[in-house]
PDB file of C-alpha atoms in Angstrom:
ATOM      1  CA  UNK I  12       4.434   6.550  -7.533  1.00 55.00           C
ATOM      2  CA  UNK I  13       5.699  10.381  -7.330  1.00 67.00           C
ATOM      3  CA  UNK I  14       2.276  11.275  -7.148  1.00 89.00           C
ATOM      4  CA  UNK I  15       1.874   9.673  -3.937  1.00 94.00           C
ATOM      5  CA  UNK I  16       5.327  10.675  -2.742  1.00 93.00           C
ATOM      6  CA  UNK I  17       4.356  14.467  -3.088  1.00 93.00           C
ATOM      7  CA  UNK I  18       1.238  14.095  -1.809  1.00 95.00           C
ATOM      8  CA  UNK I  19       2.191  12.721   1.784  1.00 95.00           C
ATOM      9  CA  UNK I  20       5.447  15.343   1.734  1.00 94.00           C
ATOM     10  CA  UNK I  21       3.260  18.316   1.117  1.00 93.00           C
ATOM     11  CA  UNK I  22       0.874  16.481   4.180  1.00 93.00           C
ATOM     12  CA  UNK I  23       3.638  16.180   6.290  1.00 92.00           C
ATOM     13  CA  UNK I  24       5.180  13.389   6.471  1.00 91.00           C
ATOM     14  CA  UNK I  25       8.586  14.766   5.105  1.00 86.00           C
ATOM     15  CA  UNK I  26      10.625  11.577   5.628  1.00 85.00           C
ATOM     16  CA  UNK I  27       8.606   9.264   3.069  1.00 91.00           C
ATOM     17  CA  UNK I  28      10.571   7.316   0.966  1.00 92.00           C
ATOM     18  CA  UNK I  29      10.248   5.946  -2.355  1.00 94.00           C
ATOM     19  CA  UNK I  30      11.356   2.734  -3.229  1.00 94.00           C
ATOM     20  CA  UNK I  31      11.267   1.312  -6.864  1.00 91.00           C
ATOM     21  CA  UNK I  32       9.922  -2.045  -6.870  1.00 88.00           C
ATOM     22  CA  UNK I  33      13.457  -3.834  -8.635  1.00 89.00           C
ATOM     23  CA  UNK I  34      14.720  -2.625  -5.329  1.00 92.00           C
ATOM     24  CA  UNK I  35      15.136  -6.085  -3.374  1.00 94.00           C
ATOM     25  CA  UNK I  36      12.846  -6.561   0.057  1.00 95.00           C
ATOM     26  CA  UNK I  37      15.700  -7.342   2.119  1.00 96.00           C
ATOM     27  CA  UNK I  38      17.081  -3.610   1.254  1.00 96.00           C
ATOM     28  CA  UNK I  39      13.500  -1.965   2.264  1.00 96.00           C
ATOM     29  CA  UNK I  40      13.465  -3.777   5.179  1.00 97.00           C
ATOM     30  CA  UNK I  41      16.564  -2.978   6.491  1.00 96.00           C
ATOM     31  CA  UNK I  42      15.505   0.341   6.494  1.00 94.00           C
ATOM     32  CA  UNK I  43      12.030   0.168   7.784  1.00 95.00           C
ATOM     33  CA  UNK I  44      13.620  -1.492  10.785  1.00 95.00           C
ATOM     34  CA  UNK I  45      16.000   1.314  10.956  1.00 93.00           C
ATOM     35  CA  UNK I  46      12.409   3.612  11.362  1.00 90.00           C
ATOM     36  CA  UNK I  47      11.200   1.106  13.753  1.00 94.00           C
ATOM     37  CA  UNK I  48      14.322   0.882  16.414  1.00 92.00           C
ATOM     38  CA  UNK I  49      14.110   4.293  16.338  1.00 91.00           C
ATOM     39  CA  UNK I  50      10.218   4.676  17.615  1.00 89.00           C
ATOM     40  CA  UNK I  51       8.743   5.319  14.356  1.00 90.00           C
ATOM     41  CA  UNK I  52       5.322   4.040  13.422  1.00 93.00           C
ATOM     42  CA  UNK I  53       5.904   1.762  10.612  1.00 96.00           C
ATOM     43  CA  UNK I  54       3.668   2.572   7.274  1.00 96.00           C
ATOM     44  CA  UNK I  55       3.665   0.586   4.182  1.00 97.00           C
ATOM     45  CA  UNK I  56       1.643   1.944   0.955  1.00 97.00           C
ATOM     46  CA  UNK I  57       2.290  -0.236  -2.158  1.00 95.00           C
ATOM     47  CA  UNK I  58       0.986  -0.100  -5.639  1.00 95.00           C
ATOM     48  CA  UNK I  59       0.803  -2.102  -8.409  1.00 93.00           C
ATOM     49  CA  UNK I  60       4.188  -4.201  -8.279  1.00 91.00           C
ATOM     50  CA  UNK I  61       4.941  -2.143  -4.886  1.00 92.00           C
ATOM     51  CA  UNK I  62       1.751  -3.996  -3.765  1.00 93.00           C
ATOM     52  CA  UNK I  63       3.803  -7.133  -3.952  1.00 91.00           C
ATOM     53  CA  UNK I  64       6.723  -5.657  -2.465  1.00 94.00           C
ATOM     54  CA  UNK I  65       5.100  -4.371   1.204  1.00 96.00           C
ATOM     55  CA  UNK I  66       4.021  -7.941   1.587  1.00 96.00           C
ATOM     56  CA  UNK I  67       7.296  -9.314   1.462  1.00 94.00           C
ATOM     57  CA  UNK I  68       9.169  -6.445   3.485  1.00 97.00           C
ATOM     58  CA  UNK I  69       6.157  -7.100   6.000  1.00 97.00           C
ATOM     59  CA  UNK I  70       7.091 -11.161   5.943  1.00 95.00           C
ATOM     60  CA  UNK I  71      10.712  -9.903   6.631  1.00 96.00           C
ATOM     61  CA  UNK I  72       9.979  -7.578   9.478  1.00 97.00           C
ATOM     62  CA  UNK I  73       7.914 -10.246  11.203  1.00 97.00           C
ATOM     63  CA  UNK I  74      11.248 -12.399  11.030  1.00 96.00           C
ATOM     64  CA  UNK I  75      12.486  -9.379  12.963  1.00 95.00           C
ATOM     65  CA  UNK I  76      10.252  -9.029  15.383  1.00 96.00           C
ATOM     66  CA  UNK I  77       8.520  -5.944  13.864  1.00 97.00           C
ATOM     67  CA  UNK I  78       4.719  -4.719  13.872  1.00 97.00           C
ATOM     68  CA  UNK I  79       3.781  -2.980  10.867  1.00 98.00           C
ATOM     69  CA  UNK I  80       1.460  -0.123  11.724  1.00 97.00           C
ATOM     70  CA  UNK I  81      -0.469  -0.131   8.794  1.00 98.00           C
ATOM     71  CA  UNK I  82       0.370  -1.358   5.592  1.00 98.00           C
ATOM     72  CA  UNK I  83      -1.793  -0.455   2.108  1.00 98.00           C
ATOM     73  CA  UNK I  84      -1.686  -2.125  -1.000  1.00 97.00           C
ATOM     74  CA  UNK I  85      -3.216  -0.463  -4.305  1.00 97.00           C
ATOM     75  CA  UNK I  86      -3.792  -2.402  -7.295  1.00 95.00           C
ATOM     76  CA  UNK I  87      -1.238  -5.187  -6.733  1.00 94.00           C
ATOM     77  CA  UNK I  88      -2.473  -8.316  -8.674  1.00 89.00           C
ATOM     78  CA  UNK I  89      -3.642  -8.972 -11.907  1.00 86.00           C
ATOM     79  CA  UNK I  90      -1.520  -9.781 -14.740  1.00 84.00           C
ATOM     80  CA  UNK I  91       0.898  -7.959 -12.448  1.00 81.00           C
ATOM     81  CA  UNK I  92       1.688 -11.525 -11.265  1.00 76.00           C
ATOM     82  CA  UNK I  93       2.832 -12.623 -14.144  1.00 76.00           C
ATOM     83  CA  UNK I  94       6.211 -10.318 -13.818  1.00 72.00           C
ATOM     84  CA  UNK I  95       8.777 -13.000 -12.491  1.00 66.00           C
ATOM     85  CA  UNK I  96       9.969 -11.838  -8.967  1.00 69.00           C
ATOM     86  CA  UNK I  97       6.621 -11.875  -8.148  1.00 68.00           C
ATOM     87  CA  UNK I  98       5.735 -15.696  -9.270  1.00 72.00           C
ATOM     88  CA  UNK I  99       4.711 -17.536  -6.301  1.00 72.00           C
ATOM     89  CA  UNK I 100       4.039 -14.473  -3.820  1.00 73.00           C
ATOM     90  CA  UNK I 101       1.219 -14.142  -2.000  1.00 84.00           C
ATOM     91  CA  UNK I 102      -0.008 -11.017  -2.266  1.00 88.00           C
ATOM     92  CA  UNK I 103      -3.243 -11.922  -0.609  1.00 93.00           C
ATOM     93  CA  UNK I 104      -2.249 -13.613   2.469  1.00 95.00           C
ATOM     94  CA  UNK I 105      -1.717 -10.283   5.193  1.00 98.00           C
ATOM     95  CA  UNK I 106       1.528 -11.852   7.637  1.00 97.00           C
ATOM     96  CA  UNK I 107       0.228 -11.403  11.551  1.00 97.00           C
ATOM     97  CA  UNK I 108       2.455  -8.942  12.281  1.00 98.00           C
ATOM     98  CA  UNK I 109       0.767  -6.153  10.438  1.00 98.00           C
ATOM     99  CA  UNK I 110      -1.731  -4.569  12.379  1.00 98.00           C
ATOM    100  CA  UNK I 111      -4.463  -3.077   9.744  1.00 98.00           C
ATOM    101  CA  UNK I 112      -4.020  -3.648   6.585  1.00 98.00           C
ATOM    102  CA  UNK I 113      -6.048  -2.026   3.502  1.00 98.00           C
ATOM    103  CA  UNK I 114      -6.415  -3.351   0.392  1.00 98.00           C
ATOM    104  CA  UNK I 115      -7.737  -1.598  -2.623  1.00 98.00           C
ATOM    105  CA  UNK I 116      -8.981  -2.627  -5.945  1.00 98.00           C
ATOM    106  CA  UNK I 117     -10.756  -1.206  -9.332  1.00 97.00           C
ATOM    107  CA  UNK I 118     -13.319  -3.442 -10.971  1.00 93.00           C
ATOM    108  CA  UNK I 119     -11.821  -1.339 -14.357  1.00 89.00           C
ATOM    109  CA  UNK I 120      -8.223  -2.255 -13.411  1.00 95.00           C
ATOM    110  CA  UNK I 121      -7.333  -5.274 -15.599  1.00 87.00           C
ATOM    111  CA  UNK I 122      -3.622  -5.289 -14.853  1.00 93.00           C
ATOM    112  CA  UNK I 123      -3.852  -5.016 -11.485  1.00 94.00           C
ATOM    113  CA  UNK I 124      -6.824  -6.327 -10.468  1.00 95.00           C
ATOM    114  CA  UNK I 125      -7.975 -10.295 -10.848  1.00 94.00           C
ATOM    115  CA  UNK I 126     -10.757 -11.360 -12.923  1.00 93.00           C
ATOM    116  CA  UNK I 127     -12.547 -13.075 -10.104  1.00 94.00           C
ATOM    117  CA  UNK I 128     -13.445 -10.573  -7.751  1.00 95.00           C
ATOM    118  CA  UNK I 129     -12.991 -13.335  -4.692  1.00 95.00           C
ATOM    119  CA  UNK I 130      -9.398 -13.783  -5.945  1.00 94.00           C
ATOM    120  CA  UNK I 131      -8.816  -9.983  -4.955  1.00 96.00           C
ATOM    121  CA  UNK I 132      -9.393  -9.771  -1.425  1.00 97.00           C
ATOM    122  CA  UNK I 133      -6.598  -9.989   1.172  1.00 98.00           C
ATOM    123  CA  UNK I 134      -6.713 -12.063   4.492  1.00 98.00           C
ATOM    124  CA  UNK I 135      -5.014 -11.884   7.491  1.00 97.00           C
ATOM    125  CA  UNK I 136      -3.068 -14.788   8.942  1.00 96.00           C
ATOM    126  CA  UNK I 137      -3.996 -13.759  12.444  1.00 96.00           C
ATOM    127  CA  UNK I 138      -7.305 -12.838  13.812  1.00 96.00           C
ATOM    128  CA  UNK I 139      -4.938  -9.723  15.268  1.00 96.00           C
ATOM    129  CA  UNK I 140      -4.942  -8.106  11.744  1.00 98.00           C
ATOM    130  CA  UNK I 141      -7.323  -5.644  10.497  1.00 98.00           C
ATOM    131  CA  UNK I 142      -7.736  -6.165   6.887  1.00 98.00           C
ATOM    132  CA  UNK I 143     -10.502  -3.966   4.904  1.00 98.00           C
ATOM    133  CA  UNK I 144     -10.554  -4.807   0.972  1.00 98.00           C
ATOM    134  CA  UNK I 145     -11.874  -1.663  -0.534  1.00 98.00           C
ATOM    135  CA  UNK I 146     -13.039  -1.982  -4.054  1.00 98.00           C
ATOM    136  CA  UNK I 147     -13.601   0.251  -6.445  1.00 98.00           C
ATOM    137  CA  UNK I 148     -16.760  -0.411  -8.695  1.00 96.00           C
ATOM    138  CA  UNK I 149     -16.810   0.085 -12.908  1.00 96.00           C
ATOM    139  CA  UNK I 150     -19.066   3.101 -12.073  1.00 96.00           C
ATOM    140  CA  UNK I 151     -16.462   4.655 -10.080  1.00 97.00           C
ATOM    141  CA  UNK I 152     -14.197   5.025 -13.341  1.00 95.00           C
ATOM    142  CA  UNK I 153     -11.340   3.910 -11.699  1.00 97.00           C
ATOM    143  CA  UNK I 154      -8.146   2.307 -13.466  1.00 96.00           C
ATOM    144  CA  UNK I 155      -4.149   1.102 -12.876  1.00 96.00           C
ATOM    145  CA  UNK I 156      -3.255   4.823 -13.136  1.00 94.00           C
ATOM    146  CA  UNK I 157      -5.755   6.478 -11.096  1.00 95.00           C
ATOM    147  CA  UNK I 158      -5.977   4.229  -8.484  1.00 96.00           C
ATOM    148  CA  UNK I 159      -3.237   6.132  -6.673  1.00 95.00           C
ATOM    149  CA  UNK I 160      -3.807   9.436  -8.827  1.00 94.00           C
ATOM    150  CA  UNK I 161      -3.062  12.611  -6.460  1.00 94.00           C
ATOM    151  CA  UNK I 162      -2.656  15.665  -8.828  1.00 91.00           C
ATOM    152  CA  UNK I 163      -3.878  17.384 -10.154  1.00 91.00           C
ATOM    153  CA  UNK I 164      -7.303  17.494  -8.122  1.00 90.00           C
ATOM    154  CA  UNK I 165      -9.976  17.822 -10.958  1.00 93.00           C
ATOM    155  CA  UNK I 166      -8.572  14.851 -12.310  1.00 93.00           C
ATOM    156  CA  UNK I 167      -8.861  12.846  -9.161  1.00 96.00           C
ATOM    157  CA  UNK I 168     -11.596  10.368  -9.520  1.00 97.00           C
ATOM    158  CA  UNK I 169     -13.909  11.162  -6.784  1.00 97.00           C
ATOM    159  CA  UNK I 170     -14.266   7.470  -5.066  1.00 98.00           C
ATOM    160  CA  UNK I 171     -10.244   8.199  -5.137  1.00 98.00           C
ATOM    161  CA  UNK I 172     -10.828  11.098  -2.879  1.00 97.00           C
ATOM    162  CA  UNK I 173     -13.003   9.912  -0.269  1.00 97.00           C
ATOM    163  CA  UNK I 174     -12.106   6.123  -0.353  1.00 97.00           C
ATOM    164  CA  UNK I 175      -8.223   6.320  -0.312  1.00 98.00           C
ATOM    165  CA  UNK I 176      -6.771  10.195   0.169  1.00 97.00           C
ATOM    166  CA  UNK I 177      -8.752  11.267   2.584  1.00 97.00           C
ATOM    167  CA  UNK I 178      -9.010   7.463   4.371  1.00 97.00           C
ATOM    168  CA  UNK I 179      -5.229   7.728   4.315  1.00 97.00           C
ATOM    169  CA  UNK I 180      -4.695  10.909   5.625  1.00 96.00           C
ATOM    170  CA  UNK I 181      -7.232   9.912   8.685  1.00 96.00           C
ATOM    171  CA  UNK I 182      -5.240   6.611   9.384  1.00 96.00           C
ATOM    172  CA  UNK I 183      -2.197   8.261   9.226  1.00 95.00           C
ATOM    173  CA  UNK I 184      -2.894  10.793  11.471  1.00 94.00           C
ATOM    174  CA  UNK I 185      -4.256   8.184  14.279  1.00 93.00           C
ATOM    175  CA  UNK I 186      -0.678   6.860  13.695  1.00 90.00           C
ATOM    176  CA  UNK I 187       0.626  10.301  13.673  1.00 71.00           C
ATOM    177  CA  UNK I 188       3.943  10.565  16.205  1.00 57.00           C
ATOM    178  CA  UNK I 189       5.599  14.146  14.843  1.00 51.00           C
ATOM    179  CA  UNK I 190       6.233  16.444  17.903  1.00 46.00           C
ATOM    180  CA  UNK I 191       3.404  19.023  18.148  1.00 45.00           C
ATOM    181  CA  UNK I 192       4.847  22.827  18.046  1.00 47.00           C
TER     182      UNK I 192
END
């Protein structure tokens, strides 16, 4: 989401990448293990079919040997499992070598959100794993698009604000590695 992109540049984090989600795992892994030999603190944010995608670069790291830092998934179920390469994944099921993992949902989200609120939450594999499932209420007038909406600010839900910018600017700088000036 270029949104999303441009919001973690302008916070920072200059190096972010963008992957589309036709883009196959095995590439984004590659280069998140690239990041990781290197020292990096390994980040995942996914949404929608990008949700999908972090959990199978994750499952692929772990064949590595890699920890995922944190890894975030926004709005990646729904009907959105009804697109082929993601038939069968489990986009639920948090592999034990991520560390914390945050999931985030919108009651108001039919295409990426289930039906059955249970079906939505994410669960780790290890009792290692963090995993917070952080849903968004019908109140909260959040849907697909705004789930991960960054700009411009007035039309930033407010629960988007405080429940997943500003969360994700205060686990990322707990992660934070950049040399200090």
């Amino acid at each position: 989401h270029n949104h999303l992109l441009t919001f973690l540049r302008n916070a920072g984090y200059a190096d972010t990448t963008l992957y589309s989600n036709h883009l196959s795992p095995d590439i984004i892994a590659r280069d998140v293990l690239q990041a990781a030999q290197a020292g990096r603190a390994v980040v995942m944010i996914g949404y929608s079919q990008g949700g999908f995608q972090v959990v199978k670069v994750a499952d692929l790291l772990r064949q590595s040997g890699i920890a995922v830092d944190l890894m975030v998934s926004l709005a990646a179920g729904g009907v959105g499992r009804l697109y082929p390469p993601q038939w069968g994944a489990s986009v639920r099921r948090i592999p034990d070598n991520v560390k914390r993992h945050l999931n985030f949902f919108a009651t108001g989200d039919t295409l990426g959100t289930d039906p059955v609120h249970s079906l939505n939450l994410a669960q780790a594999e290890s009792a290692m794993t963090q995993v917070e499932n952080i849903a968004y209420s019908l109140a909260d007038g959040v849907d697909h698009k705004s789930i991960a909406r960054c700009f411009p600010s007035d039309r930033v839900p407010p629960a988007v604000r405080t429940l997943f910018l500003d969360r994700l600017q205060q686990e990322l700088s707990a992660l934070d590695t950049r040399p200090r000036p």
